[in-house]
Short mmCIF file of N, CA, C and O in Angstrom, two decimals:
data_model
loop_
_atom_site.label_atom_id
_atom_site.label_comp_id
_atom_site.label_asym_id
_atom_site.label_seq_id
_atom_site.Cartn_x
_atom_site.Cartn_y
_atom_site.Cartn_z
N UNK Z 1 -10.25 9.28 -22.42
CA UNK Z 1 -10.30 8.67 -21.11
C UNK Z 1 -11.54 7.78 -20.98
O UNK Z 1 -11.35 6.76 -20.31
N UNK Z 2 -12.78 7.94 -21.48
CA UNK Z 2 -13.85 7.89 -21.34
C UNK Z 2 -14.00 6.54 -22.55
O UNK Z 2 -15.04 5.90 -22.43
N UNK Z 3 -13.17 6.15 -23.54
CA UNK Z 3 -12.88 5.55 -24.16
C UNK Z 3 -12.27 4.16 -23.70
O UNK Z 3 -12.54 3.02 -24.08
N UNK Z 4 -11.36 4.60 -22.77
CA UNK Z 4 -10.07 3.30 -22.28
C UNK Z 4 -11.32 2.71 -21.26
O UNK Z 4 -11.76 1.56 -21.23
N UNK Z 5 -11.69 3.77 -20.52
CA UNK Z 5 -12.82 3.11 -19.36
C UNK Z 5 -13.50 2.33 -19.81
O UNK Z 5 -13.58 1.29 -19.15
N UNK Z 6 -14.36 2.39 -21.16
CA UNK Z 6 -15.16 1.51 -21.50
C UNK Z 6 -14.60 0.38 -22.62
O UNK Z 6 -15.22 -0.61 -23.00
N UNK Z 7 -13.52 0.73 -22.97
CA UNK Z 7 -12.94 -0.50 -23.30
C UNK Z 7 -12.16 -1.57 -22.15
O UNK Z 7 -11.85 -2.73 -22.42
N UNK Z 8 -11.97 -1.06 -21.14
CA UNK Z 8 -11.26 -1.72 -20.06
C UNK Z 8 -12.83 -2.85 -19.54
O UNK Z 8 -12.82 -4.05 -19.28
N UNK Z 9 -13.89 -1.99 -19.54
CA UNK Z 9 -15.21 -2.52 -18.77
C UNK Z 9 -15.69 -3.78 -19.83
O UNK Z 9 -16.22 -4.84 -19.48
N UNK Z 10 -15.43 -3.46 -20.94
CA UNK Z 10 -15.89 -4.12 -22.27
C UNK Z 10 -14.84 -5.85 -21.83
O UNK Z 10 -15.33 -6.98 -21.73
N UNK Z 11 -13.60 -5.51 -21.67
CA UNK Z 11 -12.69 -6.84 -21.51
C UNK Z 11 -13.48 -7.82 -20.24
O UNK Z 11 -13.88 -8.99 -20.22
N UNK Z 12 -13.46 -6.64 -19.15
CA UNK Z 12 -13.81 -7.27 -18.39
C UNK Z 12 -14.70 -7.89 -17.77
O UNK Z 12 -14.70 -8.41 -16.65
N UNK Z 13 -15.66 -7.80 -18.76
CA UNK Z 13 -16.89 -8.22 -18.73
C UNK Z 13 -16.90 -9.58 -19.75
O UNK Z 13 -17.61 -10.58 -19.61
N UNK Z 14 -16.06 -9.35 -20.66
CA UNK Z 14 -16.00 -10.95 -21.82
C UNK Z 14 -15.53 -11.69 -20.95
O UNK Z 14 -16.13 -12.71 -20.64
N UNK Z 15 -14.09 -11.25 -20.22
CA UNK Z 15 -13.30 -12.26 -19.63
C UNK Z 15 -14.50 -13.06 -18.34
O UNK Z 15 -14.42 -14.23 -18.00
N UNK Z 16 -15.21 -12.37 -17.98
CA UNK Z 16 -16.07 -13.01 -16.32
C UNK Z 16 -17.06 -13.77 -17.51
O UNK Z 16 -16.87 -14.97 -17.32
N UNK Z 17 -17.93 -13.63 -18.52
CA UNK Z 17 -19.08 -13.69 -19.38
C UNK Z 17 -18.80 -15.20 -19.75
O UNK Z 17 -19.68 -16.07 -19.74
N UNK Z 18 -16.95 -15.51 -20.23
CA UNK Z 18 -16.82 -16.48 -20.93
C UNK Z 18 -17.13 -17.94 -19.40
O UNK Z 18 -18.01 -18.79 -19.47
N UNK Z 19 -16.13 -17.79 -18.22
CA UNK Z 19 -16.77 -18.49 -17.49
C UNK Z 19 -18.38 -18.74 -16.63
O UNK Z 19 -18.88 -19.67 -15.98
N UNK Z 20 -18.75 -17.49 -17.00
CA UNK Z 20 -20.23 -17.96 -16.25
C UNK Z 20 -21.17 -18.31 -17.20
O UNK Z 20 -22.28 -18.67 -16.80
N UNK Z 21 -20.91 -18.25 -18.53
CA UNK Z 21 -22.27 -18.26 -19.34
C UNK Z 21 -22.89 -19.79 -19.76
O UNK Z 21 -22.69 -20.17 -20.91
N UNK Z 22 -23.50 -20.50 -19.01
CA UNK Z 22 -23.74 -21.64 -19.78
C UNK Z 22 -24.21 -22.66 -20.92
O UNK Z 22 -24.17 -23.88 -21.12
N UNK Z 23 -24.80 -21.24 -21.72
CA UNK Z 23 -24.79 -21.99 -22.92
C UNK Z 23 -23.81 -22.06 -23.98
O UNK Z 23 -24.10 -22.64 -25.03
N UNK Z 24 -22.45 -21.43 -23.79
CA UNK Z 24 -21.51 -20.97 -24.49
C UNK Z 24 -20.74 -22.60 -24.07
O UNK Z 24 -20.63 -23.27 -23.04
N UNK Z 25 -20.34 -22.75 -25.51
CA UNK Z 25 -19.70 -24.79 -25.42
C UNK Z 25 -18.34 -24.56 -25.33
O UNK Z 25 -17.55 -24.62 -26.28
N UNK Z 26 -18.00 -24.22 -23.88
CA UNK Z 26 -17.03 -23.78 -23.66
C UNK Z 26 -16.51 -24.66 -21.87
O UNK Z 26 -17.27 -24.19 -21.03
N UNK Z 27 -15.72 -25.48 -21.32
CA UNK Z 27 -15.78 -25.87 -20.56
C UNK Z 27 -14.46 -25.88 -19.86
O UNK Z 27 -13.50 -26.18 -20.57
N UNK Z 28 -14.25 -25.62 -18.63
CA UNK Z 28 -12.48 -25.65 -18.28
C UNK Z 28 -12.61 -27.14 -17.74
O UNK Z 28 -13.66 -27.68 -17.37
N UNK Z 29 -11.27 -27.72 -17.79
CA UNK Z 29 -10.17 -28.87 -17.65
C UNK Z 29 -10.21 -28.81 -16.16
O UNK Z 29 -10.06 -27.70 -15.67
N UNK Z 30 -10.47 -30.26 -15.01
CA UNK Z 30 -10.02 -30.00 -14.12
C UNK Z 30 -8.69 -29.81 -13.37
O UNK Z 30 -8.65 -29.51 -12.18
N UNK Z 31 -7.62 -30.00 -14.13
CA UNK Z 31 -6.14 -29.00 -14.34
C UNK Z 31 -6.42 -27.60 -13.99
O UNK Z 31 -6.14 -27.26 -12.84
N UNK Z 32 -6.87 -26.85 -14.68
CA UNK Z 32 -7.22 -25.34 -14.92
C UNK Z 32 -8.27 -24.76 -13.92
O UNK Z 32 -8.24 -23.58 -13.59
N UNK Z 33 -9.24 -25.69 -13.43
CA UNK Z 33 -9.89 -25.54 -12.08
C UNK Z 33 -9.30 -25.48 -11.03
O UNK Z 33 -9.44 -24.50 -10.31
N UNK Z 34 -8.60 -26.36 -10.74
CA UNK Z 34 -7.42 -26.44 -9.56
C UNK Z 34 -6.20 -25.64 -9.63
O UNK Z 34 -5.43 -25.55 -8.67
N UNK Z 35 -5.96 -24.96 -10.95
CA UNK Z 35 -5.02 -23.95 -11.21
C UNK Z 35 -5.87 -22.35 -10.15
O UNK Z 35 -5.54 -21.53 -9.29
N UNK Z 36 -7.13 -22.74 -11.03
CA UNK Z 36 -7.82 -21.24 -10.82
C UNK Z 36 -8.50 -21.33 -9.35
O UNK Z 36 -9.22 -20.41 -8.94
N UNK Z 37 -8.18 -22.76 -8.40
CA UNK Z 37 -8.63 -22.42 -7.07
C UNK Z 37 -7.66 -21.75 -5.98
O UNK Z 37 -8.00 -21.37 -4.86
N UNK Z 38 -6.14 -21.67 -6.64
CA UNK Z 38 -4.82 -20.93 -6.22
C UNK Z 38 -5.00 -19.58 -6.40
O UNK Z 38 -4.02 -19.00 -5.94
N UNK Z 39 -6.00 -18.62 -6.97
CA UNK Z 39 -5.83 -17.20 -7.18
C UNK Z 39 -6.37 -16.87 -6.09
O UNK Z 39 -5.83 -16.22 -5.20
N UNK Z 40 -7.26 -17.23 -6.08
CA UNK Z 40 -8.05 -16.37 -4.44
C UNK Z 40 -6.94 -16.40 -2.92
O UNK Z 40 -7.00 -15.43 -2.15
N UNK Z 41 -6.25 -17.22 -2.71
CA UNK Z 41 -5.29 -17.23 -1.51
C UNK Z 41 -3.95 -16.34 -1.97
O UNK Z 41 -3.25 -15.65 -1.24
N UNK Z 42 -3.77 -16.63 -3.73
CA UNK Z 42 -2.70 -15.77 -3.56
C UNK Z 42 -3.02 -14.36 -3.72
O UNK Z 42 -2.46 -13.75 -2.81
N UNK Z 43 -3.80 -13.43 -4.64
CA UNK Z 43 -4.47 -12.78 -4.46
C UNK Z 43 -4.31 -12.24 -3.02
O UNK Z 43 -3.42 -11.42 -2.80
N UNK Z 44 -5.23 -12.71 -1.90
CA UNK Z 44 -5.67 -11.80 -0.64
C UNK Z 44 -4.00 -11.79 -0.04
O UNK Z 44 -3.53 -10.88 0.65
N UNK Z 45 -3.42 -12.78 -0.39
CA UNK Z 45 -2.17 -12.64 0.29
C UNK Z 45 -1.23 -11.15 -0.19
O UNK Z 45 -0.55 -10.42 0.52
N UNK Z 46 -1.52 -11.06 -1.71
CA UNK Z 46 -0.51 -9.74 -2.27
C UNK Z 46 -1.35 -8.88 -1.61
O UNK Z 46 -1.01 -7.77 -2.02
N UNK Z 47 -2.40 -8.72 -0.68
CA UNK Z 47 -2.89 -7.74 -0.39
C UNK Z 47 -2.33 -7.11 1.11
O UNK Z 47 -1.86 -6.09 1.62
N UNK Z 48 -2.84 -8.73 1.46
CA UNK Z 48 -2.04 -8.65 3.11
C UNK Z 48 -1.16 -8.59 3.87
O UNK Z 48 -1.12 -8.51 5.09
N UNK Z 49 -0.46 -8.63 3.13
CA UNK Z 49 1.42 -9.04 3.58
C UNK Z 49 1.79 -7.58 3.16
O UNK Z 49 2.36 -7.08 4.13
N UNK Z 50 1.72 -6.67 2.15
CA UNK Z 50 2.20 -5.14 2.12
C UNK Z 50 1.78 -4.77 3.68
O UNK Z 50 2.53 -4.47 4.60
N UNK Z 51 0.55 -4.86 3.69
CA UNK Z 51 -0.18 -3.98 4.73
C UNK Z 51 0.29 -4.18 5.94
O UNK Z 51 0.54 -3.18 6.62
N UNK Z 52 0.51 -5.41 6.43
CA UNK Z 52 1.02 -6.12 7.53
C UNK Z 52 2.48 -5.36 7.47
O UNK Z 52 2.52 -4.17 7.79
N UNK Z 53 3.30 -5.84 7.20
CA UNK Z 53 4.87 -5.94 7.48
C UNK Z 53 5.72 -4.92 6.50
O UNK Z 53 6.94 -4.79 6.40
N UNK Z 54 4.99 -4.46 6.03
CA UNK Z 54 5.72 -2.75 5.17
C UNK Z 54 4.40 -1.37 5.99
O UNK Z 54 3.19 -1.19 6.05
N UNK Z 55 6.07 -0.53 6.60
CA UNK Z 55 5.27 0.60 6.96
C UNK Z 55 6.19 1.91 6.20
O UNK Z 55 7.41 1.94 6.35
N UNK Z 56 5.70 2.65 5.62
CA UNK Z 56 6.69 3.99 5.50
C UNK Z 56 7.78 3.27 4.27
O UNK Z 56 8.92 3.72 4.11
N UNK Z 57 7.26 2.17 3.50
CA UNK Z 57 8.22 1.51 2.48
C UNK Z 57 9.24 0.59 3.01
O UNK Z 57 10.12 0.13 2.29
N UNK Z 58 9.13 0.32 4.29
CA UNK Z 58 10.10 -0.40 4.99
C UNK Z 58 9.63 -1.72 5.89
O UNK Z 58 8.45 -1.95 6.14
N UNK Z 59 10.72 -2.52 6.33
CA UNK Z 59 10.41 -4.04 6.42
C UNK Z 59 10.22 -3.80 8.08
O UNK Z 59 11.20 -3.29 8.61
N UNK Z 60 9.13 -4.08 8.92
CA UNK Z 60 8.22 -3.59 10.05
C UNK Z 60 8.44 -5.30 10.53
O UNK Z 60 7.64 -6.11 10.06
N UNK Z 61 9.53 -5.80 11.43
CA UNK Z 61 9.08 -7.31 12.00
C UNK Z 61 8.91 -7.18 13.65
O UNK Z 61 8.48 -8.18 14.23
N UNK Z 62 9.20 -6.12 14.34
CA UNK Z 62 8.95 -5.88 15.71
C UNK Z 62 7.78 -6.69 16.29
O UNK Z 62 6.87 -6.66 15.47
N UNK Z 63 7.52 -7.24 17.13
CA UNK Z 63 6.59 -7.87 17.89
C UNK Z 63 5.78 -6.61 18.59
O UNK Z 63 4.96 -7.06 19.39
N UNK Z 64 5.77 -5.43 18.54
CA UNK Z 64 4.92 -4.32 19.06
C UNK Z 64 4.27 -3.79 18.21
O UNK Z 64 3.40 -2.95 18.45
N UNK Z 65 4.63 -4.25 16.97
CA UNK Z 65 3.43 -3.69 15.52
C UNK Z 65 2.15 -4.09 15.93
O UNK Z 65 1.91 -5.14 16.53
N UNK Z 66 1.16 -3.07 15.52
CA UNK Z 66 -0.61 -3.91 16.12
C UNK Z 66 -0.90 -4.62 15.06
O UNK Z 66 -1.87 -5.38 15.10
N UNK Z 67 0.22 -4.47 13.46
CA UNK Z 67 -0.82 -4.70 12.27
C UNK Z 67 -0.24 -6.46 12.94
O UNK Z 67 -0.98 -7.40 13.20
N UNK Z 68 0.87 -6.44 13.03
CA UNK Z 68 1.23 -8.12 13.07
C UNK Z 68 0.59 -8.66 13.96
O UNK Z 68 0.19 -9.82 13.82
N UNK Z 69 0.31 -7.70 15.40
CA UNK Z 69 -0.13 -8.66 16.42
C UNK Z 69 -2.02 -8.93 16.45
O UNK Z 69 -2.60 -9.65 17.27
N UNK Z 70 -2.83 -7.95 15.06
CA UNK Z 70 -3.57 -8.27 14.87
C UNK Z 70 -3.87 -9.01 13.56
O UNK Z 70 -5.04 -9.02 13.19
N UNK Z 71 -2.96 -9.62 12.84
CA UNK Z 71 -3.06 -10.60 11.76
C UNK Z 71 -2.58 -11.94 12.59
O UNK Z 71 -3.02 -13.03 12.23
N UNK Z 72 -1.73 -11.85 13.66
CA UNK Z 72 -1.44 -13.20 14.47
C UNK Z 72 -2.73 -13.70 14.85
O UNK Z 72 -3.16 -14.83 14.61
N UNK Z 73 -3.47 -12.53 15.61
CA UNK Z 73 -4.70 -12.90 16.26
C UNK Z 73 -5.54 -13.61 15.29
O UNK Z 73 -5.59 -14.82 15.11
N UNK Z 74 -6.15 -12.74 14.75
CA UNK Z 74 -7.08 -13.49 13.16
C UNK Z 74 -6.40 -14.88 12.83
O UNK Z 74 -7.06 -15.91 12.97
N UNK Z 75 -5.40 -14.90 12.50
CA UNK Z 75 -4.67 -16.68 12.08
C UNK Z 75 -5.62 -17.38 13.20
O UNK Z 75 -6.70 -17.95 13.03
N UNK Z 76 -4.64 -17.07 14.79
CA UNK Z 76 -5.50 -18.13 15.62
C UNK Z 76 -7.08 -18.09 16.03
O UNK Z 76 -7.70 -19.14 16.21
N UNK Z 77 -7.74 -16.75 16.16
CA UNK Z 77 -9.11 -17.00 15.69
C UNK Z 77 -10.02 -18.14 14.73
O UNK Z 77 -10.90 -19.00 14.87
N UNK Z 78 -9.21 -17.55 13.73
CA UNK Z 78 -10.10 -18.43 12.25
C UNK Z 78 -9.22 -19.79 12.81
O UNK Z 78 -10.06 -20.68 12.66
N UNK Z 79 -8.07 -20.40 13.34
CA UNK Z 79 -7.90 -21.77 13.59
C UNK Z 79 -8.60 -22.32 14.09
O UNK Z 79 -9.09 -23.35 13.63
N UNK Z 80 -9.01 -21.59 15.68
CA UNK Z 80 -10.04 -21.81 16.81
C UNK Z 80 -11.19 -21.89 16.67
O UNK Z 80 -11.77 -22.90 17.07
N UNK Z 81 -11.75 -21.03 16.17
CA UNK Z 81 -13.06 -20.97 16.00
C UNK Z 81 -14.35 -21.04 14.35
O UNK Z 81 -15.51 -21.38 14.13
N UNK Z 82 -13.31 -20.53 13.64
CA UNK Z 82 -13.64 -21.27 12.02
C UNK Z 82 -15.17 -20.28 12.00
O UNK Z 82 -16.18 -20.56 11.36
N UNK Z 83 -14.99 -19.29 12.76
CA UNK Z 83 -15.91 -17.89 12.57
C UNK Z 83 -15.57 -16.72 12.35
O UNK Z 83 -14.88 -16.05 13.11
N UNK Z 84 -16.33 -16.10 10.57
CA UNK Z 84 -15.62 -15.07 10.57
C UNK Z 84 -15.94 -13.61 11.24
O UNK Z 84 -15.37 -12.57 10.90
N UNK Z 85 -16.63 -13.67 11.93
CA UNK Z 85 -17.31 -12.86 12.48
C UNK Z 85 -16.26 -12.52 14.23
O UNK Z 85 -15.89 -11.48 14.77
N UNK Z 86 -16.12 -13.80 14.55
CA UNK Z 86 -15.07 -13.85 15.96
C UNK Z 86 -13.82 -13.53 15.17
O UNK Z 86 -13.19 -12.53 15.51
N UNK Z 87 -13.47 -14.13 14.35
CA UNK Z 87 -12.04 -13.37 13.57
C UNK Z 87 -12.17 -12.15 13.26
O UNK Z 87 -11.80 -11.37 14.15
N UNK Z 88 -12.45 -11.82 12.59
CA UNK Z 88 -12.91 -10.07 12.30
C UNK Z 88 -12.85 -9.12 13.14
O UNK Z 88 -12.23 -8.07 12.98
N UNK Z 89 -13.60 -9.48 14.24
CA UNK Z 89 -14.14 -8.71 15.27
C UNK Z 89 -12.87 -9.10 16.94
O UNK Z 89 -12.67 -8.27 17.83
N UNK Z 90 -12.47 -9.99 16.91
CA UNK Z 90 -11.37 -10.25 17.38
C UNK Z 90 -10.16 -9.78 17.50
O UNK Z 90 -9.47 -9.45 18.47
N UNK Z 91 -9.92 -9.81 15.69
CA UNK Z 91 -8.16 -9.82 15.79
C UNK Z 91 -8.13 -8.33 15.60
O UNK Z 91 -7.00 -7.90 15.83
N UNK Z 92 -9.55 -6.77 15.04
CA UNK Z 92 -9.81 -5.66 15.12
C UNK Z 92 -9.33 -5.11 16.56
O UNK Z 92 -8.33 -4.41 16.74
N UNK Z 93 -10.41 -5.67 17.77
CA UNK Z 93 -10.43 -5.52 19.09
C UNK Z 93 -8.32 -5.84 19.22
O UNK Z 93 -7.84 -4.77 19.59
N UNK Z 94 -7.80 -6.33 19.12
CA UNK Z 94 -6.45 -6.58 19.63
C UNK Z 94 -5.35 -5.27 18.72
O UNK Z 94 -4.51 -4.61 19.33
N UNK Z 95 -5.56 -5.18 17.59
CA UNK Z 95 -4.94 -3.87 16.78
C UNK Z 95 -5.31 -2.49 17.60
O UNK Z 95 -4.48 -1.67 17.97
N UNK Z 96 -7.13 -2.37 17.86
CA UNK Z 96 -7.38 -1.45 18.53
C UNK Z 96 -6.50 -0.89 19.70
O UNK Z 96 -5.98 0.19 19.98
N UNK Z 97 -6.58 -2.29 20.30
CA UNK Z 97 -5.86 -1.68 21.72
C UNK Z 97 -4.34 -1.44 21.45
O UNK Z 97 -3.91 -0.45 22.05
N UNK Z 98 -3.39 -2.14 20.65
CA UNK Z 98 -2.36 -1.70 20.72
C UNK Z 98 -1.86 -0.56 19.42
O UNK Z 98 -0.71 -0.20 19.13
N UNK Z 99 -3.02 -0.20 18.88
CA UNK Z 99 -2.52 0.79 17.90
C UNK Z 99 -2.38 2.27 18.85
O UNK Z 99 -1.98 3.30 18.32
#
């Protein structure tokens, strides 16, 4: 066990090592930059969308869910105000009350 862990830590440390290291003559394509600026949105999205709209393994679209009516909120927060701090603390305060 103690083996896979540190071979798992070992990968994942080459794989981050090879893009940050700068003396390594190694450079990405701006193709492959603009490929790799698509992971971060899709990424948080496989995160957010289970959580949101699956409850109990099942498809949750009711307009009385707090998770939806506090991910609606956050959307128009961060539109409005482009603070993540009023988003956060916002679209929380609106789940609160209707959870």
């Amino acid at each position: 066990m103690i083996t896979t862990i540190i071979a798992l830590a070992c990968v994942t440390f080459a794989t981050r090592y090879l893009f940050l290291a700068k003396h390594l003559p190694f450079t990405i394509g701006p193709k492959f930059q603009r490929f790799l600026s698509f992971s971060a949105p899709c990424v948080l999205t496989a995160i957010w969308v289970p959580i949101v709209f699956m409850q109990n393994g099942e498809l949750v679209t009711n307009l009385h869910n707090p998770y939806i009516l506090g991910a609606t909120m956050a959307i128009l927060l961060a539109l409005k105000f482009k603070s993540l701090y009023v988003t956060t603390f916002g679209s929380l305060a609106v789940f609160f009350v209707f959870f």
